[in-house]
CSV table of C-alpha atoms and ligand atoms in Angstrom, one decimal:
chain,number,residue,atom,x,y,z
A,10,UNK,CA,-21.4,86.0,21.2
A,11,UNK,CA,-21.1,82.2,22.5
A,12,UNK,CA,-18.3,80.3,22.8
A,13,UNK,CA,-17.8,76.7,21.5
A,14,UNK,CA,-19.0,74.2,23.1
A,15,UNK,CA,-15.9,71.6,23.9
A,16,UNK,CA,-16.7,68.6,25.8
A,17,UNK,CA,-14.0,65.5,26.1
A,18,UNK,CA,-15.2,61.8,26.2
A,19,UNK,CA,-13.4,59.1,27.8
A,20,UNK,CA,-14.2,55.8,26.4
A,21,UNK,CA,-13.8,52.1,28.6
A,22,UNK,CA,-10.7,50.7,27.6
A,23,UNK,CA,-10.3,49.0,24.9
A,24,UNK,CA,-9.6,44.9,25.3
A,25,UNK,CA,-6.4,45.7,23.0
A,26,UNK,CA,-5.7,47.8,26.1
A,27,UNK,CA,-3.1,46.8,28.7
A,28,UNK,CA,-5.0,47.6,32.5
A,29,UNK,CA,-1.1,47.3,33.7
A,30,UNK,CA,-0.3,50.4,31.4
A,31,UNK,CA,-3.0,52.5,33.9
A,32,UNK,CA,-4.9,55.3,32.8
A,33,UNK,CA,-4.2,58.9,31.8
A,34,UNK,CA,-7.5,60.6,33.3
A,35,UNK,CA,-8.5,61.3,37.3
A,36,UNK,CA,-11.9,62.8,37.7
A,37,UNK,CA,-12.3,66.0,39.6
A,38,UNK,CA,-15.7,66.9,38.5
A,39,UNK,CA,-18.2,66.7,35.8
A,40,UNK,CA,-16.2,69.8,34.0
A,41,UNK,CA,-12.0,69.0,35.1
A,42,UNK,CA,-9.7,66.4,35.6
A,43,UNK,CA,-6.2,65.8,35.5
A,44,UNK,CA,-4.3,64.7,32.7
A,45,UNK,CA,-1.4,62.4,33.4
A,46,UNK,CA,1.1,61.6,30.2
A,47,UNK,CA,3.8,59.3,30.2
A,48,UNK,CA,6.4,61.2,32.7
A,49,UNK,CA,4.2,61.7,35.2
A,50,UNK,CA,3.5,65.3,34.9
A,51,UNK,CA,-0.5,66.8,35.2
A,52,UNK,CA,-2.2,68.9,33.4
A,53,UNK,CA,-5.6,70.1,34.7
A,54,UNK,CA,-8.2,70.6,32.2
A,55,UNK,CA,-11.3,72.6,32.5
A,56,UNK,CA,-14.0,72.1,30.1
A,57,UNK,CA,-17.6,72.5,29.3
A,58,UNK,CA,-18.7,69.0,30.3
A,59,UNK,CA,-16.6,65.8,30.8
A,60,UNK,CA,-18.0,62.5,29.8
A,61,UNK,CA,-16.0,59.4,32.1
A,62,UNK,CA,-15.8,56.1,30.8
A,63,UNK,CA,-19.6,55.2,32.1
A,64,UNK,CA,-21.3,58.1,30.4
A,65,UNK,CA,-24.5,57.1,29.0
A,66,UNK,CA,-25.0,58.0,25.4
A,67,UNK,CA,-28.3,59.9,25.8
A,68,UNK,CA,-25.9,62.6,28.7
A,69,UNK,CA,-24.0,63.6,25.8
A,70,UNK,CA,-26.7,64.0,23.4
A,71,UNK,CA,-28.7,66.2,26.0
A,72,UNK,CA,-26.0,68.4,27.0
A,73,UNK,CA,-24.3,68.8,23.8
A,74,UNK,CA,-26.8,67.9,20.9
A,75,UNK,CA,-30.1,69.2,21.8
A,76,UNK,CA,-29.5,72.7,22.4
A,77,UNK,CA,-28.2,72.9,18.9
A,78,UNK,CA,-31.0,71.2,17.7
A,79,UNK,CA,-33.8,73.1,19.3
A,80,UNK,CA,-31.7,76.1,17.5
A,81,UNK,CA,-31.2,74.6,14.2
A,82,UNK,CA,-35.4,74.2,14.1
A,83,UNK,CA,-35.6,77.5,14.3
A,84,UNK,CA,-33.3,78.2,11.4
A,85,UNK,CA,-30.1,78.6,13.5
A,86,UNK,CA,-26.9,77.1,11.9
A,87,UNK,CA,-25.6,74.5,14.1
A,88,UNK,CA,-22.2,71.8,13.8
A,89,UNK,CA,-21.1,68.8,16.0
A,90,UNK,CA,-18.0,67.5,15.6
A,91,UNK,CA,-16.3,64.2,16.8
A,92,UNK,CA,-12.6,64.6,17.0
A,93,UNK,CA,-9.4,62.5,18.3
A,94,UNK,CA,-7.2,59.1,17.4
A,95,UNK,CA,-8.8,56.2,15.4
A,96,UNK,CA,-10.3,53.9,18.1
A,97,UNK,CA,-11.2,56.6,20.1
A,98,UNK,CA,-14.6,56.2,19.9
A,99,UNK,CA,-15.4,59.2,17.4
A,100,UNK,CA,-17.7,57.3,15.1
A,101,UNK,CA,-19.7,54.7,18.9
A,102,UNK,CA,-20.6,58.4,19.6
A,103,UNK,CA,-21.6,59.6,16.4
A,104,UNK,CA,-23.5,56.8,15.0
A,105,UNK,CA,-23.6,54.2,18.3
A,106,UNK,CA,-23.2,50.4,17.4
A,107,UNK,CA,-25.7,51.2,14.5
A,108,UNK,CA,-27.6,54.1,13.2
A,109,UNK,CA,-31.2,51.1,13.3
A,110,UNK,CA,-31.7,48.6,15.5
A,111,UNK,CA,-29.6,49.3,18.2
A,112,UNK,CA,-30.5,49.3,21.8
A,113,UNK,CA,-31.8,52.3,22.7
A,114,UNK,CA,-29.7,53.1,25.2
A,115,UNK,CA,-26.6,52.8,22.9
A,116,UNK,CA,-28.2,54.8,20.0
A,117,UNK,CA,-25.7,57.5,19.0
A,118,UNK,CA,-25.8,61.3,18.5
A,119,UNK,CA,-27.1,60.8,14.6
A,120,UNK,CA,-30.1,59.2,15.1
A,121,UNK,CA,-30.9,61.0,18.8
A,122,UNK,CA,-30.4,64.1,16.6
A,123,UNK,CA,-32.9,62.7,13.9
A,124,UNK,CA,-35.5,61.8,16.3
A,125,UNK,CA,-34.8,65.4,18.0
A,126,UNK,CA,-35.7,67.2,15.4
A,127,UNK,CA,-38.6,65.5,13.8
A,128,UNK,CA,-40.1,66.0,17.4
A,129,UNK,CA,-39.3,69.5,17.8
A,130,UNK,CA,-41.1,69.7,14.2
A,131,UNK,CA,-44.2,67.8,14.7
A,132,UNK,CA,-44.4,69.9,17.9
A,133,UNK,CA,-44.2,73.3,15.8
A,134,UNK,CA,-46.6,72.4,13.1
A,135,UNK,CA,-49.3,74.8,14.2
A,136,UNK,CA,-46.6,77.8,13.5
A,137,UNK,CA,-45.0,76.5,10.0
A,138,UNK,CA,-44.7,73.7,7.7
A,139,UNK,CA,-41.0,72.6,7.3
A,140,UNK,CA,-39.2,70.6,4.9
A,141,UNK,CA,-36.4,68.4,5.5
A,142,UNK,CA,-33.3,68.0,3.4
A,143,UNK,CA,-30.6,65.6,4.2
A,144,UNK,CA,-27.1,65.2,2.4
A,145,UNK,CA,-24.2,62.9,3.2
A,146,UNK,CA,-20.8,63.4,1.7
A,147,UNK,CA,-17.0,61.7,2.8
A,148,UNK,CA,-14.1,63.4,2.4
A,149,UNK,CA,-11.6,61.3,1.1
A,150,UNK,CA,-7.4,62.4,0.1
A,151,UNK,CA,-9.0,65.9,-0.6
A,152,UNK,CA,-12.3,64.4,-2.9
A,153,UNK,CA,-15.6,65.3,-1.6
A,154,UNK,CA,-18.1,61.9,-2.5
A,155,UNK,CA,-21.8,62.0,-2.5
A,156,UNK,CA,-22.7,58.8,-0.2
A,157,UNK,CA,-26.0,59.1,-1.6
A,158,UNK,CA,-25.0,58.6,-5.3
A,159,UNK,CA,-21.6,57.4,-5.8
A,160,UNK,CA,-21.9,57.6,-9.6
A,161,UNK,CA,-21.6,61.9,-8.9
A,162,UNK,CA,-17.8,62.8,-9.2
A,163,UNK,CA,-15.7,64.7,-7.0
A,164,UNK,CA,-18.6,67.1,-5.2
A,165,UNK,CA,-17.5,70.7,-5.7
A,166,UNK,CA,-17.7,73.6,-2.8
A,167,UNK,CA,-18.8,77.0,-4.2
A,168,UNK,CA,-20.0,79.8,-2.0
A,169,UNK,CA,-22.8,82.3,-2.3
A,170,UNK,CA,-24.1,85.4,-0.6
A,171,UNK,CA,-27.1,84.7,1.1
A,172,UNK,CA,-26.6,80.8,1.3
A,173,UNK,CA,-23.3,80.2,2.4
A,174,UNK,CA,-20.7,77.4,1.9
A,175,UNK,CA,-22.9,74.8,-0.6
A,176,UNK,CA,-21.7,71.9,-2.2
A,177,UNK,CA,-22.7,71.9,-5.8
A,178,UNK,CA,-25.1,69.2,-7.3
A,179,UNK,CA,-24.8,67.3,-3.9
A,180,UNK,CA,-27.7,64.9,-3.7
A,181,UNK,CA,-30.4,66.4,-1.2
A,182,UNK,CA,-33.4,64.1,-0.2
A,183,UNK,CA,-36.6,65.1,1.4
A,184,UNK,CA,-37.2,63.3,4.3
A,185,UNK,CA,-40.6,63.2,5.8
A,186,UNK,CA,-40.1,61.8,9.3
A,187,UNK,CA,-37.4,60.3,11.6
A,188,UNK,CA,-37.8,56.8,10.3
A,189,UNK,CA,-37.2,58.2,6.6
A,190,UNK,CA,-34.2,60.1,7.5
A,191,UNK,CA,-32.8,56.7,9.0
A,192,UNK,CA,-33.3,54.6,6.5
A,193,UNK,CA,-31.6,57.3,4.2
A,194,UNK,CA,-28.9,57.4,6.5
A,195,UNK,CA,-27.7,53.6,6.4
A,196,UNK,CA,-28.2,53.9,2.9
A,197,UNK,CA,-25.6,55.9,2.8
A,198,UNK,CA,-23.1,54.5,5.6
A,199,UNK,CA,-23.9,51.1,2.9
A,200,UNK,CA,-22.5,53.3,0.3
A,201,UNK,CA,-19.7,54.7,2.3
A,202,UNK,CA,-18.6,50.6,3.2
A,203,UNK,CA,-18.9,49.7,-0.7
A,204,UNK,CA,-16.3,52.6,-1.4
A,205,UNK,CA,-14.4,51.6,1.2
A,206,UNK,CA,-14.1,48.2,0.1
A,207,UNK,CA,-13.1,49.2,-3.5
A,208,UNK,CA,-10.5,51.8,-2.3
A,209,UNK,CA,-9.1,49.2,0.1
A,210,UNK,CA,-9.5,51.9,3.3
A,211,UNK,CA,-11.4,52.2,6.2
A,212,UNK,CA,-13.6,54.9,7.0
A,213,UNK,CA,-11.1,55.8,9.9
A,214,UNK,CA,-9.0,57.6,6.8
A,215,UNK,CA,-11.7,59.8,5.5
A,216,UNK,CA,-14.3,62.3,7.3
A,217,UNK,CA,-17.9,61.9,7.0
A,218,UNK,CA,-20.4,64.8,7.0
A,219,UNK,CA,-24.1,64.7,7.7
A,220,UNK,CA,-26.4,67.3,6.4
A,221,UNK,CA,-29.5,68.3,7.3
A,222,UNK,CA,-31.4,71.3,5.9
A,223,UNK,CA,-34.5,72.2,7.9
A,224,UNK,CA,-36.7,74.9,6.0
A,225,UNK,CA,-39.8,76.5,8.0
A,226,UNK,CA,-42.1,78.0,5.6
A,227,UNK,CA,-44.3,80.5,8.5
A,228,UNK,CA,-47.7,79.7,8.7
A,229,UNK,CA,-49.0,83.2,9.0
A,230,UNK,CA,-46.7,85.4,7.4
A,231,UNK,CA,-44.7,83.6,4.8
A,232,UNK,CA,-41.8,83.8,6.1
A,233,UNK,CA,-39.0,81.7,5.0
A,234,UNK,CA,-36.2,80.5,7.2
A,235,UNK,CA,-33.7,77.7,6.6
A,236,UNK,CA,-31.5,76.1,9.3
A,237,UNK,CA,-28.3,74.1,8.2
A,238,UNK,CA,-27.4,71.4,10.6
A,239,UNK,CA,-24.0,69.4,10.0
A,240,UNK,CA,-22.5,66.7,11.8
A,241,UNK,CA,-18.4,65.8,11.3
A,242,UNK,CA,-17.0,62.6,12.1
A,243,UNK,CA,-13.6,63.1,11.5
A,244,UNK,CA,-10.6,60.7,10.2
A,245,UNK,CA,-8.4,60.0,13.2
A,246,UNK,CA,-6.1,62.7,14.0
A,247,UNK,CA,-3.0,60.4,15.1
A,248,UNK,CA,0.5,61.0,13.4
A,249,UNK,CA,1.3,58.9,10.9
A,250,UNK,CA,4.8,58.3,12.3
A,251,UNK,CA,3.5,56.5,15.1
A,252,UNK,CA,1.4,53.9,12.9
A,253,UNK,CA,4.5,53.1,11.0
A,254,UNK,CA,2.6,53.2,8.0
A,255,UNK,CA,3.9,53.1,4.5
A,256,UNK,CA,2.9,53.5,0.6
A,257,UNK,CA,-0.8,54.4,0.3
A,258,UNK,CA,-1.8,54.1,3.8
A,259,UNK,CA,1.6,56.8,4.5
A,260,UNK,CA,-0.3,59.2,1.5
A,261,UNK,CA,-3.9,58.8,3.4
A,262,UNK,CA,-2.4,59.7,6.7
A,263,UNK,CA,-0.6,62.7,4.9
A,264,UNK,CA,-3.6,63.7,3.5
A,265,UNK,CA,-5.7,63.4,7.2
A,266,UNK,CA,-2.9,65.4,8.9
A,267,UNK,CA,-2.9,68.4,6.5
A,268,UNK,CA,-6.5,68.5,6.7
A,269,UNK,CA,-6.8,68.8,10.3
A,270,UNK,CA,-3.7,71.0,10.2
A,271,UNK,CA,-5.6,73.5,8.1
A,272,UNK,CA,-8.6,72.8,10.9
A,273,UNK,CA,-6.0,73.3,13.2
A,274,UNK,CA,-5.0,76.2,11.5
A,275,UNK,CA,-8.1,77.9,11.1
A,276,UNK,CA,-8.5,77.7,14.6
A,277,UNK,CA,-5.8,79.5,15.5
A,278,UNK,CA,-5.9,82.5,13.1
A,279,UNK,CA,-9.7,82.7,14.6
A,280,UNK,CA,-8.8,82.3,18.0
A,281,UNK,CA,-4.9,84.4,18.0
A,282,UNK,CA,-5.8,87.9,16.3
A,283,UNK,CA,-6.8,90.8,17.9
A,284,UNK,CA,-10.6,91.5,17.4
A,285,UNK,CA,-9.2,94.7,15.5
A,286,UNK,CA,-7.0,93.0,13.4
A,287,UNK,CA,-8.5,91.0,10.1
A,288,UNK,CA,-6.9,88.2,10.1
A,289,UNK,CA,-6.1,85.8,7.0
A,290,UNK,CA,-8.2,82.7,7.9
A,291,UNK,CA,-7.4,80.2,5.8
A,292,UNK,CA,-10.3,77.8,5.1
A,293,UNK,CA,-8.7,77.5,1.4
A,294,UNK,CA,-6.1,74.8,2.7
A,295,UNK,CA,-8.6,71.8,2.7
A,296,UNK,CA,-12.0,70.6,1.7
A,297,UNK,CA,-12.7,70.1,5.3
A,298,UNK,CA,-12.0,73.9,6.2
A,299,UNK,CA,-14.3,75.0,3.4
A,300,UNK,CA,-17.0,72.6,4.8
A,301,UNK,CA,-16.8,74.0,7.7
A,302,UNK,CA,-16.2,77.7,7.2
A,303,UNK,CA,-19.6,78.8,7.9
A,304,UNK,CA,-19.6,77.2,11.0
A,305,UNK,CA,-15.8,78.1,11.7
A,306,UNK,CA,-16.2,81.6,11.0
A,307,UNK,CA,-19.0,82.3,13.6
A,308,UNK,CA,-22.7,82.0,11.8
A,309,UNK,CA,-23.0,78.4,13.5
A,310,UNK,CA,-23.6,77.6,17.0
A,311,UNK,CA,-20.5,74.9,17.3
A,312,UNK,CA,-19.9,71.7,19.2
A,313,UNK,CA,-16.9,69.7,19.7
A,314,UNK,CA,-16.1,66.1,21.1
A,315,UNK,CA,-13.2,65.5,21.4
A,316,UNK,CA,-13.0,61.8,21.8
A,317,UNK,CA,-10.3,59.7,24.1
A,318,UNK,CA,-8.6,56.5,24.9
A,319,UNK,CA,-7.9,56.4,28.7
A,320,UNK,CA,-4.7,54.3,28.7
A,321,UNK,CA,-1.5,55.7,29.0
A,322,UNK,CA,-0.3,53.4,25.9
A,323,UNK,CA,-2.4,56.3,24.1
A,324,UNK,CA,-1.6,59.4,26.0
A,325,UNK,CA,0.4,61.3,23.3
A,326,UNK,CA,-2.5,61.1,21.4
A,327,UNK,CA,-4.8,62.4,23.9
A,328,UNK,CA,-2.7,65.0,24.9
A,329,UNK,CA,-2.4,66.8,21.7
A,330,UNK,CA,-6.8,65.6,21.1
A,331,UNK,CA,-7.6,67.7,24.8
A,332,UNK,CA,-4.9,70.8,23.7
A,333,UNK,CA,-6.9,71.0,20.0
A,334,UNK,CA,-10.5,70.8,22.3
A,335,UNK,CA,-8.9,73.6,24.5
A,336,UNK,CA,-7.9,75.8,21.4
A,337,UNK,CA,-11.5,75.4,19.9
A,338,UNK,CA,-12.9,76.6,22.9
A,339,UNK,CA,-11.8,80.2,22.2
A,340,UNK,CA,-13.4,80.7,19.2
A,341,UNK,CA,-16.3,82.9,19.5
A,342,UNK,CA,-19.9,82.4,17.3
A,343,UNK,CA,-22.4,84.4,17.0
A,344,UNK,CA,-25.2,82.7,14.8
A,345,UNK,CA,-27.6,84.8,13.4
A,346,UNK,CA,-31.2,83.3,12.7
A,347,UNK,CA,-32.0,83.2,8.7
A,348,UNK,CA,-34.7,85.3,7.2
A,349,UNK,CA,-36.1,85.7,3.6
A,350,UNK,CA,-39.4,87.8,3.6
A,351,UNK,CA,-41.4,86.0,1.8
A,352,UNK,CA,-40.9,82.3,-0.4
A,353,UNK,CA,-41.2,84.7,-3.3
A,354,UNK,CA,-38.0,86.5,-2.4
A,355,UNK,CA,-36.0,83.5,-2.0
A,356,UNK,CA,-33.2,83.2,-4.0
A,357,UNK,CA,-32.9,80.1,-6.1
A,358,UNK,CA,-30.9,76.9,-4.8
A,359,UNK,CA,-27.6,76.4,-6.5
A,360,UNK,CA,-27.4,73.7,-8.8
A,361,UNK,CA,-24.4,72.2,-10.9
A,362,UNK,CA,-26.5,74.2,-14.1
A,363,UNK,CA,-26.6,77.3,-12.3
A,364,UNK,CA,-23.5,77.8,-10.6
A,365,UNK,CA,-21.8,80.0,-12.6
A,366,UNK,CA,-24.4,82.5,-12.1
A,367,UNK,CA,-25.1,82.3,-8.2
A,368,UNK,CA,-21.8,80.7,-6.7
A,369,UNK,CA,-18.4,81.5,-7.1
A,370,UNK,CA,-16.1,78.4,-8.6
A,371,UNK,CA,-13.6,78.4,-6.1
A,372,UNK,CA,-11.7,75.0,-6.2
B,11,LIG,P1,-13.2,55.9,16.1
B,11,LIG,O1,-14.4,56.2,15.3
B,11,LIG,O2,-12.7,57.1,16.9
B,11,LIG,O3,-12.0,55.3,15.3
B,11,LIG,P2,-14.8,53.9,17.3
B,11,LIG,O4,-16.0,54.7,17.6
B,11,LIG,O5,-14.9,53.0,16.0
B,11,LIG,O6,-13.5,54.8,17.1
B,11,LIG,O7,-14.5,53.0,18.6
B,11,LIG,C1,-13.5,52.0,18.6
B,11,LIG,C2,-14.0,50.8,19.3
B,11,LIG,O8,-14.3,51.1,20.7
B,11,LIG,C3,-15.3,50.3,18.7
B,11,LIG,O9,-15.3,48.9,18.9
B,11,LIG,C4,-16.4,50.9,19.6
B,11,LIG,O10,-17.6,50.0,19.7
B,11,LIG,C5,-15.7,50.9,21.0
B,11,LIG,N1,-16.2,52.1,21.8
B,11,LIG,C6,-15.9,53.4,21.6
B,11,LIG,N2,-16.4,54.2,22.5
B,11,LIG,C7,-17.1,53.4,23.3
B,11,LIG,C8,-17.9,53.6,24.5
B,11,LIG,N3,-18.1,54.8,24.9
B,11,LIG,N4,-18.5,52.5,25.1
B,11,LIG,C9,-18.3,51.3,24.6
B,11,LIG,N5,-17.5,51.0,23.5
B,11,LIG,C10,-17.0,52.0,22.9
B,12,LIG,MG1,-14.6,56.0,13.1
């Protein structure tokens, strides 16, 4: 049984930033500081790793990414989530200034996580021949898109037995190599700004999910194993009240908040019942809950960064960003590796033709 990993990341401020307002965060060591809100009072907060304003992009991919990938190549579940306000810096960490192209020492947690896992492939070829799937899908008011084919409708989430959460007739591409992958990637961030630009919104009101599939056929005993890797961006979790937002931009915010309510939610009935005790969990209350229920529900190691301005101006927000971190970091996983005996075992994939008979319809 492991815990979540919960880390926090402090970004520089902003220029938008007043340096007369001060900042919220004093350093104690590389796993607390002190929290400081608006009257003064301190909070000390203790968690895995802390990442201060300077933190180098590659720190928080090696203490927070890699393990997960090491495990998710050898057919371990594994999700990373980037959390807290818009302008936080969810999506610099995530995806760095650009997913090509960008300096490496800026490159984000996607691509490092690519390039991680192709390595840790090519390394393990002797062993097994693996296949590589990747998915991207946005969550938008409560509407699951395919960002790599907008023409598909609103995706649906169906479970099954032995494969868990799946989202039916999602487009899954093989990708050969880290370059590939990458290229598949901005195809679909290309996608995602399209959408945005004929919804009029900005991806700071939807979530975005990356998802990997990692299948390792054995070379000597035909084994099967599959590892799901998923990575969150989330929508920014500040209240709507604040932003005096109105009409559609009110409805989006609406829609944000009672998604990472239910996240919220979920968290709590994992993390509040007695281990005797079944608790209701309710991953029904939003796509995003679904998504995540494998991982949520303990068959995925789990990371979580949660992602924060270091102005006062902001520290409501980060407040109530470092309390959700803290909550997360009691739920307890305990992944199990996947195993089908042989490829001839394997069940089939779902598919939008063959859901009735291997998935339950449950939206
Ligand atoms: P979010 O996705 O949480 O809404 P962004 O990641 O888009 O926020 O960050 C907001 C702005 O701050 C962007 O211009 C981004 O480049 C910048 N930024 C965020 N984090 C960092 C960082 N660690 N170092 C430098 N710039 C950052
Ligand atoms: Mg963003």
């Amino acid at each position: 049984m492991s815990n979540v990993t919960v880390c926090a990341r402090f970004r520089p401020l902003s220029s938008k930033e007043n340096r007369d307002d001060g900042v919220c965060v004093r350093a104690i060591d590389s796993e607390t500081f002190v929290f400081q809100d608006d009257k003064d009072d301190e909070f000390t907060f203790n968690l895995d790793r802390v990442f201060y304003q300077d933190s180098a992009q590659a720190s928080i991919y090696d203490f927070l990414a890699l393990p997960i990938v090491t495990d998710a190549v050898n057919a371990i579940n594994g999700t990373i989530i980037t959390y807290g306000q818009t302008g936080a810096g969810k999506t610099y960490s995530m995806e760095g200034p650009g997913i090509q192209d960008c300096d490496e020492h800026k490159k984000g947690l996607l691509p490092r996580v690519v390039d991680g896992m192709f390595d840790q492939i090519t390394s393990s070829k002797d062993f097994a021949s693996y296949t590589v799937k990747l998915s991207m899908v946005e969550i938008y008011m409560e509407k699951v898109r395919d960002l790599l084919d907008l023409s598909k409708g609103n995706i649906q989430i169906k479970e099954n037995k032995t494969q868990g959460i799946l989202l039916s007739g999602v487009t899954e591409v093989p990708v050969s190599d880290s370059t590939e992958a990458l290229q598949l990637l901005c195809t679909g961030l290309a996608n995602r700004a399209v959408g945005e630009t004929q919804m009029n919104m900005s991806s700071s009101r939807s979530h975005c999910a990356y998802l990997f599939t990692i299948q390792q056929d054995s070379v000597t005993d035909k084994r099967v194993k599959t590892g799901k890797l998923i990575l969150v961006d989330l929508a920014g979790s500040e209240k709507a009240d604040k932003t005096g937002a109105e009409g559609k931009v009110l409805d989006e915010a609406k829609t944000i908040n009672k998604s990472l309510s239910a996240l919220g939610n979920v968290i709590n009935a994992l993390t509040s019942g007695s281990s005797s005790k079944v608790n209701h969990i309710p991953y029904r209350d939003s796509k995003l809950t679904r998504i995540l229920q494998d991982a949520l529900g303990g068959n995925s190691r789990m990371a979580l960064l949660c992602c924060c301005s270091p102005s006062n101006s902001n520290a409501s927000e980060t407040l109530s960003t470092l309390r959700f971190g803290m909550r997360a970091k009691h739920i307890k996983a305990s992944p199990r590796a996947s195993e089908v005996k042989s490829a001839k075992t394997q069940e089939e994939p779902c598919s939008v033709t063959k859901d009735e008979k291997c998935g339950r319809v449950l939206d």
